[in-house]
PDB file of N, CA and C in Angstrom:
ATOM      1  N   MET Y   1      13.134 -40.849  73.769  1.00 58.00           N
ATOM      2  CA  MET Y   1      14.543 -41.174  73.863  1.00 58.00           C
ATOM      3  C   MET Y   1      15.054 -41.505  72.465  1.00 58.00           C
ATOM      4  N   CYS Y   2      16.206 -40.980  72.150  1.00 60.00           N
ATOM      5  CA  CYS Y   2      16.815 -41.226  70.847  1.00 60.00           C
ATOM      6  C   CYS Y   2      17.553 -42.565  70.894  1.00 60.00           C
ATOM      7  N   PRO Y   3      17.219 -43.512  70.008  1.00 63.00           N
ATOM      8  CA  PRO Y   3      17.906 -44.810  70.015  1.00 63.00           C
ATOM      9  C   PRO Y   3      19.410 -44.652  69.819  1.00 63.00           C
ATOM     10  N   SER Y   4      20.203 -45.493  70.481  1.00 68.00           N
ATOM     11  CA  SER Y   4      21.660 -45.368  70.427  1.00 68.00           C
ATOM     12  C   SER Y   4      22.234 -45.716  69.060  1.00 68.00           C
ATOM     13  N   HIS Y   5      21.501 -46.447  68.238  1.00 70.00           N
ATOM     14  CA  HIS Y   5      22.020 -46.821  66.920  1.00 70.00           C
ATOM     15  C   HIS Y   5      21.744 -45.759  65.853  1.00 70.00           C
ATOM     16  N   VAL Y   6      20.998 -44.731  66.177  1.00 77.00           N
ATOM     17  CA  VAL Y   6      20.673 -43.671  65.222  1.00 77.00           C
ATOM     18  C   VAL Y   6      21.797 -42.634  65.218  1.00 77.00           C
ATOM     19  N   ARG Y   7      22.281 -42.283  64.024  1.00 86.00           N
ATOM     20  CA  ARG Y   7      23.328 -41.261  63.910  1.00 86.00           C
ATOM     21  C   ARG Y   7      22.725 -39.902  64.240  1.00 86.00           C
ATOM     22  N   LEU Y   8      23.309 -39.220  65.221  1.00 89.00           N
ATOM     23  CA  LEU Y   8      22.801 -37.908  65.607  1.00 89.00           C
ATOM     24  C   LEU Y   8      23.230 -36.856  64.593  1.00 89.00           C
ATOM     25  N   THR Y   9      22.267 -36.113  64.105  1.00 92.00           N
ATOM     26  CA  THR Y   9      22.522 -34.960  63.246  1.00 92.00           C
ATOM     27  C   THR Y   9      21.843 -33.772  63.905  1.00 92.00           C
ATOM     28  N   ALA Y  10      22.208 -32.575  63.482  1.00 93.00           N
ATOM     29  CA  ALA Y  10      21.561 -31.382  64.029  1.00 93.00           C
ATOM     30  C   ALA Y  10      20.052 -31.447  63.805  1.00 93.00           C
ATOM     31  N   GLU Y  11      19.634 -31.879  62.626  1.00 94.00           N
ATOM     32  CA  GLU Y  11      18.206 -31.939  62.310  1.00 94.00           C
ATOM     33  C   GLU Y  11      17.478 -32.916  63.233  1.00 94.00           C
ATOM     34  N   ARG Y  12      18.093 -34.058  63.511  1.00 95.00           N
ATOM     35  CA  ARG Y  12      17.462 -35.040  64.405  1.00 95.00           C
ATOM     36  C   ARG Y  12      17.372 -34.508  65.829  1.00 95.00           C
ATOM     37  N   ILE Y  13      18.419 -33.844  66.285  1.00 95.00           N
ATOM     38  CA  ILE Y  13      18.393 -33.282  67.638  1.00 95.00           C
ATOM     39  C   ILE Y  13      17.339 -32.184  67.739  1.00 95.00           C
ATOM     40  N   ILE Y  14      17.253 -31.322  66.730  1.00 96.00           N
ATOM     41  CA  ILE Y  14      16.244 -30.258  66.707  1.00 96.00           C
ATOM     42  C   ILE Y  14      14.850 -30.862  66.803  1.00 96.00           C
ATOM     43  N   ALA Y  15      14.587 -31.912  66.019  1.00 97.00           N
ATOM     44  CA  ALA Y  15      13.273 -32.569  66.046  1.00 97.00           C
ATOM     45  C   ALA Y  15      13.046 -33.302  67.364  1.00 97.00           C
ATOM     46  N   TRP Y  16      14.045 -34.046  67.838  1.00 95.00           N
ATOM     47  CA  TRP Y  16      13.929 -34.852  69.055  1.00 95.00           C
ATOM     48  C   TRP Y  16      13.652 -33.990  70.279  1.00 95.00           C
ATOM     49  N   LEU Y  17      14.331 -32.842  70.370  1.00 96.00           N
ATOM     50  CA  LEU Y  17      14.150 -31.951  71.519  1.00 96.00           C
ATOM     51  C   LEU Y  17      13.093 -30.879  71.282  1.00 96.00           C
ATOM     52  N   ASN Y  18      12.468 -30.902  70.096  1.00 98.00           N
ATOM     53  CA  ASN Y  18      11.426 -29.934  69.752  1.00 98.00           C
ATOM     54  C   ASN Y  18      11.951 -28.500  69.864  1.00 98.00           C
ATOM     55  N   LEU Y  19      13.136 -28.266  69.298  1.00 98.00           N
ATOM     56  CA  LEU Y  19      13.746 -26.942  69.351  1.00 98.00           C
ATOM     57  C   LEU Y  19      13.129 -26.038  68.295  1.00 98.00           C
ATOM     58  N   GLU Y  20      13.118 -24.735  68.581  1.00 98.00           N
ATOM     59  CA  GLU Y  20      12.579 -23.740  67.664  1.00 98.00           C
ATOM     60  C   GLU Y  20      13.653 -22.712  67.346  1.00 98.00           C
ATOM     61  N   PRO Y  21      13.578 -22.083  66.153  1.00 95.00           N
ATOM     62  CA  PRO Y  21      14.555 -21.037  65.827  1.00 95.00           C
ATOM     63  C   PRO Y  21      14.494 -19.908  66.859  1.00 95.00           C
ATOM     64  N   LEU Y  22      15.666 -19.399  67.233  1.00 90.00           N
ATOM     65  CA  LEU Y  22      15.755 -18.295  68.184  1.00 90.00           C
ATOM     66  C   LEU Y  22      15.950 -17.011  67.392  1.00 90.00           C
ATOM     67  N   PRO Y  23      14.907 -16.155  67.334  1.00 86.00           N
ATOM     68  CA  PRO Y  23      14.995 -14.930  66.540  1.00 86.00           C
ATOM     69  C   PRO Y  23      16.122 -14.012  67.026  1.00 86.00           C
ATOM     70  N   ILE Y  24      16.684 -13.275  66.134  1.00 82.00           N
ATOM     71  CA  ILE Y  24      17.728 -12.270  66.353  1.00 82.00           C
ATOM     72  C   ILE Y  24      19.051 -12.908  66.776  1.00 82.00           C
ATOM     73  N   GLU Y  25      19.072 -13.658  67.877  1.00 83.00           N
ATOM     74  CA  GLU Y  25      20.323 -14.227  68.389  1.00 83.00           C
ATOM     75  C   GLU Y  25      20.857 -15.336  67.490  1.00 83.00           C
ATOM     76  N   GLY Y  26      19.984 -16.135  66.902  1.00 87.00           N
ATOM     77  CA  GLY Y  26      20.398 -17.259  66.074  1.00 87.00           C
ATOM     78  C   GLY Y  26      20.380 -18.563  66.837  1.00 87.00           C
ATOM     79  N   GLY Y  27      20.478 -19.671  66.130  1.00 92.00           N
ATOM     80  CA  GLY Y  27      20.447 -20.990  66.740  1.00 92.00           C
ATOM     81  C   GLY Y  27      19.025 -21.481  66.975  1.00 92.00           C
ATOM     82  N   TYR Y  28      18.922 -22.575  67.719  1.00 96.00           N
ATOM     83  CA  TYR Y  28      17.642 -23.203  68.052  1.00 96.00           C
ATOM     84  C   TYR Y  28      17.588 -23.401  69.562  1.00 96.00           C
ATOM     85  N   PHE Y  29      16.390 -23.291  70.138  1.00 95.00           N
ATOM     86  CA  PHE Y  29      16.279 -23.431  71.587  1.00 95.00           C
ATOM     87  C   PHE Y  29      14.914 -23.967  72.000  1.00 95.00           C
ATOM     88  N   ARG Y  30      14.846 -24.393  73.238  1.00 97.00           N
ATOM     89  CA  ARG Y  30      13.573 -24.702  73.898  1.00 97.00           C
ATOM     90  C   ARG Y  30      13.793 -24.522  75.391  1.00 97.00           C
ATOM     91  N   GLN Y  31      12.895 -23.792  76.008  1.00 97.00           N
ATOM     92  CA  GLN Y  31      12.959 -23.640  77.459  1.00 97.00           C
ATOM     93  C   GLN Y  31      12.473 -24.937  78.094  1.00 97.00           C
ATOM     94  N   THR Y  32      13.262 -25.463  79.021  1.00 97.00           N
ATOM     95  CA  THR Y  32      12.924 -26.728  79.675  1.00 97.00           C
ATOM     96  C   THR Y  32      12.482 -26.537  81.116  1.00 97.00           C
ATOM     97  N   TYR Y  33      12.736 -25.359  81.674  1.00 97.00           N
ATOM     98  CA  TYR Y  33      12.360 -25.099  83.066  1.00 97.00           C
ATOM     99  C   TYR Y  33      12.250 -23.601  83.296  1.00 97.00           C
ATOM    100  N   ARG Y  34      11.254 -23.192  84.065  1.00 97.00           N
ATOM    101  CA  ARG Y  34      11.144 -21.824  84.577  1.00 97.00           C
ATOM    102  C   ARG Y  34      10.540 -21.922  85.965  1.00 97.00           C
ATOM    103  N   ALA Y  35      11.208 -21.342  86.946  1.00 97.00           N
ATOM    104  CA  ALA Y  35      10.723 -21.366  88.325  1.00 97.00           C
ATOM    105  C   ALA Y  35       9.372 -20.662  88.420  1.00 97.00           C
ATOM    106  N   ASP Y  36       8.506 -21.175  89.260  1.00 97.00           N
ATOM    107  CA  ASP Y  36       7.194 -20.564  89.475  1.00 97.00           C
ATOM    108  C   ASP Y  36       7.290 -19.264  90.267  1.00 97.00           C
ATOM    109  N   GLU Y  37       8.282 -19.166  91.134  1.00 97.00           N
ATOM    110  CA  GLU Y  37       8.395 -17.991  91.989  1.00 97.00           C
ATOM    111  C   GLU Y  37       9.227 -16.903  91.322  1.00 97.00           C
ATOM    112  N   MET Y  38       8.864 -15.657  91.611  1.00 97.00           N
ATOM    113  CA  MET Y  38       9.529 -14.494  91.034  1.00 97.00           C
ATOM    114  C   MET Y  38      10.268 -13.726  92.124  1.00 97.00           C
ATOM    115  N   VAL Y  39      11.268 -12.968  91.702  1.00 96.00           N
ATOM    116  CA  VAL Y  39      11.964 -12.037  92.588  1.00 96.00           C
ATOM    117  C   VAL Y  39      11.497 -10.643  92.190  1.00 96.00           C
ATOM    118  N   ASP Y  40      10.982  -9.882  93.147  1.00 97.00           N
ATOM    119  CA  ASP Y  40      10.468  -8.544  92.881  1.00 97.00           C
ATOM    120  C   ASP Y  40      11.597  -7.632  92.400  1.00 97.00           C
ATOM    121  N   ALA Y  41      11.285  -6.745  91.467  1.00 95.00           N
ATOM    122  CA  ALA Y  41      12.294  -5.840  90.910  1.00 95.00           C
ATOM    123  C   ALA Y  41      12.958  -4.993  91.993  1.00 95.00           C
ATOM    124  N   ALA Y  42      12.234  -4.640  93.040  1.00 96.00           N
ATOM    125  CA  ALA Y  42      12.796  -3.818  94.119  1.00 96.00           C
ATOM    126  C   ALA Y  42      13.915  -4.546  94.864  1.00 96.00           C
ATOM    127  N   ALA Y  43      13.929  -5.867  94.811  1.00 96.00           N
ATOM    128  CA  ALA Y  43      14.956  -6.654  95.499  1.00 96.00           C
ATOM    129  C   ALA Y  43      16.152  -6.954  94.596  1.00 96.00           C
ATOM    130  N   LEU Y  44      16.082  -6.518  93.351  1.00 95.00           N
ATOM    131  CA  LEU Y  44      17.138  -6.797  92.374  1.00 95.00           C
ATOM    132  C   LEU Y  44      18.017  -5.570  92.150  1.00 95.00           C
ATOM    133  N   PRO Y  45      19.206  -5.746  91.576  1.00 94.00           N
ATOM    134  CA  PRO Y  45      20.040  -4.592  91.220  1.00 94.00           C
ATOM    135  C   PRO Y  45      19.307  -3.661  90.257  1.00 94.00           C
ATOM    136  N   GLU Y  46      19.753  -2.423  90.183  1.00 94.00           N
ATOM    137  CA  GLU Y  46      19.083  -1.390  89.375  1.00 94.00           C
ATOM    138  C   GLU Y  46      18.947  -1.750  87.905  1.00 94.00           C
ATOM    139  N   ARG Y  47      19.815  -2.612  87.383  1.00 92.00           N
ATOM    140  CA  ARG Y  47      19.762  -2.943  85.953  1.00 92.00           C
ATOM    141  C   ARG Y  47      18.495  -3.703  85.568  1.00 92.00           C
ATOM    142  N   TYR Y  48      17.764  -4.202  86.550  1.00 93.00           N
ATOM    143  CA  TYR Y  48      16.516  -4.929  86.295  1.00 93.00           C
ATOM    144  C   TYR Y  48      15.323  -4.010  86.521  1.00 93.00           C
ATOM    145  N   ALA Y  49      14.515  -3.839  85.492  1.00 94.00           N
ATOM    146  CA  ALA Y  49      13.346  -2.968  85.591  1.00 94.00           C
ATOM    147  C   ALA Y  49      12.080  -3.736  85.954  1.00 94.00           C
ATOM    148  N   HIS Y  50      12.115  -5.061  85.839  1.00 95.00           N
ATOM    149  CA  HIS Y  50      10.923  -5.878  86.058  1.00 95.00           C
ATOM    150  C   HIS Y  50      11.263  -7.055  86.963  1.00 95.00           C
ATOM    151  N   PRO Y  51      10.242  -7.668  87.570  1.00 96.00           N
ATOM    152  CA  PRO Y  51      10.490  -8.889  88.357  1.00 96.00           C
ATOM    153  C   PRO Y  51      11.122  -9.966  87.470  1.00 96.00           C
ATOM    154  N   LYS Y  52      11.913 -10.838  88.078  1.00 95.00           N
ATOM    155  CA  LYS Y  52      12.574 -11.915  87.349  1.00 95.00           C
ATOM    156  C   LYS Y  52      12.217 -13.257  87.960  1.00 95.00           C
ATOM    157  N   SER Y  53      12.122 -14.258  87.123  1.00 94.00           N
ATOM    158  CA  SER Y  53      11.953 -15.623  87.594  1.00 94.00           C
ATOM    159  C   SER Y  53      13.182 -16.003  88.411  1.00 94.00           C
ATOM    160  N   GLN Y  54      12.995 -16.847  89.424  1.00 94.00           N
ATOM    161  CA  GLN Y  54      14.136 -17.262  90.247  1.00 94.00           C
ATOM    162  C   GLN Y  54      15.139 -18.104  89.465  1.00 94.00           C
ATOM    163  N   GLY Y  55      14.718 -18.678  88.362  1.00 94.00           N
ATOM    164  CA  GLY Y  55      15.644 -19.463  87.552  1.00 94.00           C
ATOM    165  C   GLY Y  55      14.967 -20.022  86.324  1.00 94.00           C
ATOM    166  N   SER Y  56      15.770 -20.392  85.344  1.00 95.00           N
ATOM    167  CA  SER Y  56      15.252 -21.024  84.133  1.00 95.00           C
ATOM    168  C   SER Y  56      16.369 -21.846  83.503  1.00 95.00           C
ATOM    169  N   ALA Y  57      15.991 -22.716  82.576  1.00 95.00           N
ATOM    170  CA  ALA Y  57      16.957 -23.536  81.845  1.00 95.00           C
ATOM    171  C   ALA Y  57      16.458 -23.722  80.420  1.00 95.00           C
ATOM    172  N   ILE Y  58      17.392 -23.789  79.473  1.00 94.00           N
ATOM    173  CA  ILE Y  58      17.041 -24.012  78.074  1.00 94.00           C
ATOM    174  C   ILE Y  58      17.999 -25.021  77.456  1.00 94.00           C
ATOM    175  N   TYR Y  59      17.556 -25.619  76.341  1.00 96.00           N
ATOM    176  CA  TYR Y  59      18.451 -26.297  75.415  1.00 96.00           C
ATOM    177  C   TYR Y  59      18.780 -25.275  74.339  1.00 96.00           C
ATOM    178  N   PHE Y  60      20.017 -25.271  73.855  1.00 94.00           N
ATOM    179  CA  PHE Y  60      20.420 -24.381  72.770  1.00 94.00           C
ATOM    180  C   PHE Y  60      21.309 -25.161  71.819  1.00 94.00           C
ATOM    181  N   LEU Y  61      21.035 -25.060  70.533  1.00 94.00           N
ATOM    182  CA  LEU Y  61      21.816 -25.746  69.509  1.00 94.00           C
ATOM    183  C   LEU Y  61      22.182 -24.740  68.433  1.00 94.00           C
ATOM    184  N   LEU Y  62      23.446 -24.731  68.065  1.00 90.00           N
ATOM    185  CA  LEU Y  62      23.932 -23.856  67.007  1.00 90.00           C
ATOM    186  C   LEU Y  62      24.519 -24.727  65.904  1.00 90.00           C
ATOM    187  N   ARG Y  63      23.876 -24.711  64.731  1.00 89.00           N
ATOM    188  CA  ARG Y  63      24.367 -25.494  63.589  1.00 89.00           C
ATOM    189  C   ARG Y  63      25.568 -24.813  62.958  1.00 89.00           C
ATOM    190  N   ASP Y  64      26.339 -25.580  62.188  1.00 84.00           N
ATOM    191  CA  ASP Y  64      27.548 -25.019  61.580  1.00 84.00           C
ATOM    192  C   ASP Y  64      27.256 -23.986  60.498  1.00 84.00           C
ATOM    193  N   ASP Y  65      26.032 -23.954  59.974  1.00 84.00           N
ATOM    194  CA  ASP Y  65      25.688 -22.972  58.947  1.00 84.00           C
ATOM    195  C   ASP Y  65      24.895 -21.793  59.510  1.00 84.00           C
ATOM    196  N   HIS Y  66      24.849 -21.655  60.830  1.00 82.00           N
ATOM    197  CA  HIS Y  66      24.171 -20.537  61.489  1.00 82.00           C
ATOM    198  C   HIS Y  66      25.165 -19.765  62.346  1.00 82.00           C
ATOM    199  N   PHE Y  67      24.712 -18.657  62.878  1.00 80.00           N
ATOM    200  CA  PHE Y  67      25.558 -17.872  63.773  1.00 80.00           C
ATOM    201  C   PHE Y  67      24.744 -17.479  64.995  1.00 80.00           C
ATOM    202  N   SER Y  68      25.432 -17.121  66.040  1.00 81.00           N
ATOM    203  CA  SER Y  68      24.797 -16.566  67.228  1.00 81.00           C
ATOM    204  C   SER Y  68      25.344 -15.158  67.392  1.00 81.00           C
ATOM    205  N   ALA Y  69      24.476 -14.169  67.267  1.00 78.00           N
ATOM    206  CA  ALA Y  69      24.904 -12.776  67.375  1.00 78.00           C
ATOM    207  C   ALA Y  69      25.432 -12.494  68.780  1.00 78.00           C
ATOM    208  N   LEU Y  70      26.567 -11.813  68.860  1.00 78.00           N
ATOM    209  CA  LEU Y  70      27.085 -11.431  70.169  1.00 78.00           C
ATOM    210  C   LEU Y  70      26.079 -10.526  70.864  1.00 78.00           C
ATOM    211  N   HIS Y  71      25.888 -10.755  72.123  1.00 78.00           N
ATOM    212  CA  HIS Y  71      24.926  -9.971  72.892  1.00 78.00           C
ATOM    213  C   HIS Y  71      25.314 -10.009  74.359  1.00 78.00           C
ATOM    214  N   ARG Y  72      24.788  -9.083  75.111  1.00 83.00           N
ATOM    215  CA  ARG Y  72      25.061  -9.014  76.548  1.00 83.00           C
ATOM    216  C   ARG Y  72      23.750  -9.222  77.293  1.00 83.00           C
ATOM    217  N   LEU Y  73      23.817 -10.046  78.313  1.00 84.00           N
ATOM    218  CA  LEU Y  73      22.649 -10.311  79.143  1.00 84.00           C
ATOM    219  C   LEU Y  73      22.801  -9.629  80.490  1.00 84.00           C
ATOM    220  N   LEU Y  74      21.672  -9.355  81.126  1.00 88.00           N
ATOM    221  CA  LEU Y  74      21.692  -8.767  82.461  1.00 88.00           C
ATOM    222  C   LEU Y  74      22.030  -9.802  83.525  1.00 88.00           C
ATOM    223  N   THR Y  75      21.790 -11.063  83.213  1.00 88.00           N
ATOM    224  CA  THR Y  75      21.904 -12.147  84.180  1.00 88.00           C
ATOM    225  C   THR Y  75      23.032 -13.094  83.786  1.00 88.00           C
ATOM    226  N   ASP Y  76      23.656 -13.711  84.766  1.00 87.00           N
ATOM    227  CA  ASP Y  76      24.682 -14.718  84.497  1.00 87.00           C
ATOM    228  C   ASP Y  76      24.064 -15.924  83.800  1.00 87.00           C
ATOM    229  N   GLU Y  77      24.859 -16.566  82.935  1.00 88.00           N
ATOM    230  CA  GLU Y  77      24.450 -17.805  82.285  1.00 88.00           C
ATOM    231  C   GLU Y  77      25.481 -18.880  82.580  1.00 88.00           C
ATOM    232  N   ILE Y  78      25.026 -20.112  82.647  1.00 87.00           N
ATOM    233  CA  ILE Y  78      25.907 -21.264  82.788  1.00 87.00           C
ATOM    234  C   ILE Y  78      25.674 -22.148  81.573  1.00 87.00           C
ATOM    235  N   TYR Y  79      26.745 -22.498  80.869  1.00 84.00           N
ATOM    236  CA  TYR Y  79      26.647 -23.336  79.679  1.00 84.00           C
ATOM    237  C   TYR Y  79      27.136 -24.746  79.985  1.00 84.00           C
ATOM    238  N   HIS Y  80      26.446 -25.728  79.414  1.00 85.00           N
ATOM    239  CA  HIS Y  80      26.869 -27.124  79.468  1.00 85.00           C
ATOM    240  C   HIS Y  80      27.069 -27.574  78.028  1.00 85.00           C
ATOM    241  N   PHE Y  81      28.239 -28.079  77.713  1.00 85.00           N
ATOM    242  CA  PHE Y  81      28.537 -28.559  76.367  1.00 85.00           C
ATOM    243  C   PHE Y  81      28.339 -30.068  76.344  1.00 85.00           C
ATOM    244  N   TYR Y  82      27.458 -30.548  75.446  1.00 86.00           N
ATOM    245  CA  TYR Y  82      27.168 -31.977  75.385  1.00 86.00           C
ATOM    246  C   TYR Y  82      27.829 -32.673  74.201  1.00 86.00           C
ATOM    247  N   LEU Y  83      27.844 -32.049  73.036  1.00 86.00           N
ATOM    248  CA  LEU Y  83      28.500 -32.639  71.875  1.00 86.00           C
ATOM    249  C   LEU Y  83      28.583 -31.623  70.762  1.00 86.00           C
ATOM    250  N   GLY Y  84      29.389 -31.937  69.754  1.00 85.00           N
ATOM    251  CA  GLY Y  84      29.521 -31.072  68.595  1.00 85.00           C
ATOM    252  C   GLY Y  84      30.939 -30.580  68.412  1.00 85.00           C
ATOM    253  N   ASP Y  85      31.085 -29.627  67.523  1.00 81.00           N
ATOM    254  CA  ASP Y  85      32.384 -29.055  67.186  1.00 81.00           C
ATOM    255  C   ASP Y  85      32.592 -27.739  67.921  1.00 81.00           C
ATOM    256  N   PRO Y  86      33.840 -27.267  67.987  1.00 77.00           N
ATOM    257  CA  PRO Y  86      34.107 -25.967  68.606  1.00 77.00           C
ATOM    258  C   PRO Y  86      33.392 -24.849  67.849  1.00 77.00           C
ATOM    259  N   VAL Y  87      33.052 -23.800  68.550  1.00 72.00           N
ATOM    260  CA  VAL Y  87      32.415 -22.628  67.957  1.00 72.00           C
ATOM    261  C   VAL Y  87      33.495 -21.597  67.677  1.00 72.00           C
ATOM    262  N   GLU Y  88      33.469 -21.016  66.477  1.00 69.00           N
ATOM    263  CA  GLU Y  88      34.404 -19.947  66.139  1.00 69.00           C
ATOM    264  C   GLU Y  88      33.784 -18.617  66.496  1.00 69.00           C
ATOM    265  N   MET Y  89      34.569 -17.760  67.135  1.00 65.00           N
ATOM    266  CA  MET Y  89      34.093 -16.427  67.521  1.00 65.00           C
ATOM    267  C   MET Y  89      34.711 -15.387  66.614  1.00 65.00           C
TER     268      MET Y  89
END
């Protein structure tokens, strides 16, 4: 747990949450959850060539001196904003 009297910086959050650089896309991340059960590819829409986990969750941090490359995913994502500045697109 991060003490409440410590000033949060990107570097402290990266260390505290054990985030790692995310290749190609940019930013820092750590997967915090992946469901044990899979959905067979035959039960999924055609855009999926392989079985998929029923769900997953990550932490993602984007520093002001980094970028996140625009990309398209096959699956819906839900974002939760916890703190920081607006992102410019």
